[in-house]
Coordinates of C-alpha atoms in Angstrom, one line a residue:
M53 CA 162.1 56.2 49.5
D54 CA 162.2 58.2 46.7
R55 CA 160.6 62.1 46.4
R56 CA 157.3 60.4 45.1
N57 CA 156.7 57.6 47.3
V58 CA 157.2 60.2 50.3
L59 CA 154.2 62.2 48.6
R60 CA 152.1 58.9 48.2
A61 CA 153.1 58.5 52.3
T62 CA 153.2 61.9 54.0
V63 CA 149.8 64.1 54.5
A64 CA 152.1 67.1 54.6
A65 CA 155.3 67.6 54.0
G66 CA 157.1 70.8 55.0
A67 CA 157.2 73.2 57.4
V68 CA 154.3 75.6 59.1
A69 CA 155.1 79.4 58.8
G70 CA 152.8 82.1 58.8
G71 CA 149.0 80.3 59.0
A72 CA 150.6 78.8 55.4
V73 CA 152.4 75.1 54.8
L74 CA 155.5 75.0 52.3
A75 CA 155.4 71.6 51.2
Q76 CA 156.7 70.0 48.4
G77 CA 153.3 68.7 48.4
S78 CA 150.8 67.4 50.3
A79 CA 148.6 64.8 50.9
S80 CA 145.0 66.3 49.4
A81 CA 141.6 65.4 50.8
A82 CA 139.8 62.1 48.7
P83 CA 139.1 62.9 45.2
S84 CA 135.5 63.6 45.6
F85 CA 134.9 64.8 41.1
T86 CA 134.5 61.5 39.2
P87 CA 133.7 60.8 35.3
A88 CA 130.4 61.9 35.8
R89 CA 131.1 64.8 37.4
P90 CA 134.7 65.6 36.2
L91 CA 136.6 68.1 37.9
R92 CA 136.3 71.2 34.4
V93 CA 139.4 73.0 33.9
Q94 CA 138.6 76.6 31.5
V95 CA 142.3 77.3 29.8
V96 CA 141.8 80.9 28.3
T97 CA 143.0 82.0 25.2
F98 CA 144.3 85.2 23.7
G99 CA 146.9 86.5 21.2
G100 CA 150.2 86.8 22.3
V101 CA 149.4 83.6 24.8
E102 CA 153.0 82.0 25.5
E103 CA 152.6 78.5 24.1
L104 CA 154.0 76.6 26.7
D105 CA 152.6 78.3 29.6
F106 CA 149.1 76.5 28.3
I107 CA 150.1 73.5 26.4
A108 CA 152.3 72.4 29.3
P109 CA 148.6 72.5 31.9
I110 CA 146.8 71.1 29.2
E111 CA 149.5 68.0 28.4
V112 CA 149.3 67.8 32.4
F113 CA 145.6 67.7 33.2
G114 CA 144.9 65.4 28.9
M115 CA 147.4 62.5 30.9
A116 CA 145.8 63.2 34.0
K117 CA 141.5 62.6 32.6
G118 CA 143.8 59.7 30.6
I119 CA 145.1 57.9 33.5
G120 CA 142.3 58.6 36.3
G121 CA 139.6 57.4 33.5
G122 CA 138.5 60.8 33.0
A123 CA 138.0 62.8 36.1
I124 CA 138.8 65.6 34.5
T125 CA 138.6 68.2 31.3
T126 CA 140.1 70.4 29.9
S127 CA 139.2 72.8 27.3
M128 CA 140.5 76.1 25.8
V129 CA 138.2 79.3 26.1
T130 CA 138.7 82.9 24.3
V131 CA 136.4 86.6 25.3
D132 CA 137.0 86.6 21.3
G133 CA 134.3 84.6 19.0
D134 CA 135.9 81.7 18.2
D135 CA 138.1 82.1 15.7
P136 CA 142.3 80.1 16.3
V137 CA 144.3 82.5 17.8
V138 CA 148.1 83.1 17.4
A139 CA 150.2 82.7 20.5
F140 CA 153.4 84.3 21.1
H141 CA 155.9 82.2 19.2
G142 CA 153.3 82.5 15.6
S143 CA 151.3 78.7 16.1
Q144 CA 147.9 79.3 15.4
V145 CA 145.2 77.6 18.1
G146 CA 141.3 76.7 17.3
P147 CA 139.0 76.8 17.0
I148 CA 138.5 78.3 20.6
G149 CA 135.8 77.4 22.8
Q150 CA 133.1 79.8 23.2
W151 CA 133.7 82.4 27.4
A152 CA 131.3 79.8 29.9
P153 CA 133.5 80.6 33.1
R154 CA 130.3 79.1 34.5
E155 CA 130.9 76.1 33.1
A156 CA 133.9 75.4 34.8
D157 CA 135.6 75.3 38.0
V158 CA 138.7 76.3 37.1
L159 CA 139.9 78.3 34.9
L160 CA 143.5 79.1 33.9
V161 CA 144.6 82.0 32.7
P162 CA 148.4 81.9 31.0
G163 CA 151.0 84.8 30.0
G164 CA 152.8 85.9 27.5
G165 CA 154.1 88.8 25.9
Y166 CA 154.7 91.1 28.3
R167 CA 157.2 93.6 27.3
R168 CA 155.2 95.9 25.2
A169 CA 151.6 97.2 24.3
D170 CA 151.1 97.4 20.8
A171 CA 151.4 94.4 20.1
P172 CA 149.0 91.1 21.0
G173 CA 149.8 89.5 24.5
V174 CA 149.3 90.1 28.1
L175 CA 150.3 94.0 28.0
Y176 CA 148.2 94.5 24.9
E177 CA 144.6 92.8 27.2
I178 CA 145.7 94.5 30.5
Q179 CA 145.4 98.2 28.1
R180 CA 142.8 96.6 25.9
G181 CA 140.6 95.6 29.6
V182 CA 138.1 93.2 28.2
V183 CA 140.0 90.2 28.8
P184 CA 140.6 91.1 33.0
A185 CA 136.6 92.4 33.3
A186 CA 135.4 89.4 31.8
I187 CA 138.1 87.7 34.6
A188 CA 136.7 89.8 37.0
A189 CA 132.4 88.7 36.3
A190 CA 133.6 85.3 35.8
R191 CA 134.5 84.7 40.1
R192 CA 132.2 83.3 42.0
R193 CA 131.9 80.6 44.9
G194 CA 132.9 77.1 43.3
L195 CA 135.8 78.6 41.0
T196 CA 139.7 78.8 41.5
I197 CA 140.7 81.0 38.5
A198 CA 144.4 79.9 38.3
G199 CA 147.5 82.1 37.3
V200 CA 150.6 81.3 35.4
C201 CA 153.3 83.2 35.0
T202 CA 152.1 86.3 33.9
G203 CA 148.6 85.7 34.0
T204 CA 149.0 86.1 37.1
M205 CA 149.3 90.5 35.4
L206 CA 145.2 90.2 34.3
L207 CA 144.0 88.5 37.4
S208 CA 145.9 91.7 38.5
A209 CA 143.8 93.4 36.2
A210 CA 140.8 91.9 37.1
G211 CA 141.8 93.1 40.1
L212 CA 141.7 89.6 42.2
T213 CA 145.6 90.2 43.7
A214 CA 145.3 92.8 45.2
G215 CA 146.4 91.8 49.6
R216 CA 146.7 87.7 48.7
P217 CA 149.3 85.8 48.4
C218 CA 150.4 85.6 45.2
I219 CA 153.5 85.2 42.4
T220 CA 154.0 85.8 38.4
H221 CA 157.1 85.5 36.5
H222 CA 160.0 87.0 38.0
R223 CA 160.3 90.4 35.6
A224 CA 156.8 91.1 36.7
V225 CA 157.0 90.6 40.1
E226 CA 157.7 94.3 40.9
D227 CA 154.9 94.7 38.9
L228 CA 152.9 92.2 40.9
R229 CA 153.7 94.1 43.9
A230 CA 153.3 97.3 43.2
Q231 CA 149.6 96.7 42.4
G232 CA 148.8 94.8 46.0
G233 CA 149.6 91.6 45.6
V234 CA 151.6 90.6 48.8
V235 CA 154.2 88.7 46.6
T236 CA 155.2 85.2 48.0
E237 CA 158.3 83.4 47.1
A238 CA 157.2 80.3 46.4
R239 CA 156.7 78.1 42.5
V240 CA 153.5 77.9 43.2
V241 CA 151.3 79.8 45.7
D242 CA 147.6 78.1 46.6
D243 CA 145.4 81.4 48.6
G244 CA 142.4 79.0 48.1
D245 CA 140.0 80.1 45.1
L246 CA 143.5 82.1 44.0
V247 CA 146.2 79.7 42.9
T248 CA 149.4 82.1 40.9
A249 CA 153.0 80.1 39.8
G250 CA 155.8 81.5 38.7
G251 CA 157.3 81.8 35.8
I252 CA 156.3 79.8 31.9
T253 CA 157.4 75.8 33.0
S254 CA 155.9 76.7 36.3
G255 CA 152.7 76.0 34.3
L256 CA 153.5 72.3 34.7
D257 CA 154.6 72.7 38.6
L258 CA 150.6 74.5 39.1
A259 CA 148.8 72.2 36.5
L260 CA 150.1 69.0 38.4
W261 CA 149.9 70.7 41.8
I262 CA 145.6 71.3 40.9
V263 CA 145.6 67.1 39.8
E264 CA 146.8 66.5 43.7
R265 CA 144.3 69.2 45.3
F266 CA 141.4 67.9 43.6
L267 CA 141.9 64.6 42.3
G268 CA 144.5 63.1 45.0
A269 CA 148.1 63.2 45.3
D270 CA 148.3 59.2 43.7
L271 CA 147.1 60.0 40.3
A272 CA 149.7 63.3 39.8
V273 CA 152.9 60.9 40.9
Q274 CA 151.2 59.1 38.2
V275 CA 151.3 61.6 35.3
E276 CA 154.7 62.5 36.7
Q277 CA 156.2 59.5 36.0
V278 CA 154.1 59.5 32.3
L279 CA 155.7 62.9 31.7
E280 CA 158.6 61.5 33.5
Y281 CA 158.7 65.2 35.3
E282 CA 159.4 66.2 39.0
R283 CA 157.9 69.3 40.4
R284 CA 160.3 71.5 41.2
G285 CA 160.5 74.4 43.9
T286 CA 157.7 74.5 46.9
V287 CA 154.3 74.8 47.2
W288 CA 153.1 77.6 49.5
R289 CA 149.7 76.2 50.5
R290 CA 147.6 78.0 52.9
R291 CA 146.6 76.3 56.2

């Protein structure tokens, strides 16, 4: 039996440790989202955002929408109006949707540009303070906030990661720990309303996990098959 068939058949594949489940992927509860009431994902963008950090999840969610009959929608949003955003490698993306986190079920925050604070990117946005403040204000019951790569550092600046299991790009891990995050060595760390992932390509794994968690393992496996991608590493999930 191949890995994908195991994923379909297994309710919880992995070892239980310290109140958490370590798994390659565990079957989620029956889907509660439908085309009439889709899972609404908003992807945050800003100057210097890493292209793959947001494009990979958008690809996964878009594929899930097509295969799943429209039970998920994705939009890109920014706190800075609707002007196009210039990403880390120079790609121009836009126009971008207006900031509206109360209309989201999942708010996904990518990373990018963590090397210097005087150029567009995560460090610049942390110093500016607008994006972290907006994320902090968005937090509410029913909203899951996810960070990809150094996007987790924006969540840290928003006060979301202190005392909680989380992960980020390996070059920012010590900063995350120094700011109070409980660094958890896994590809994806799911602590309920806070989901974080490691370096750049882990955005694929985080997005596939979100599809599995909210819409079911079957759909996540189908998306993997179309993408010809098999998830890597471990998903840490609190029981």
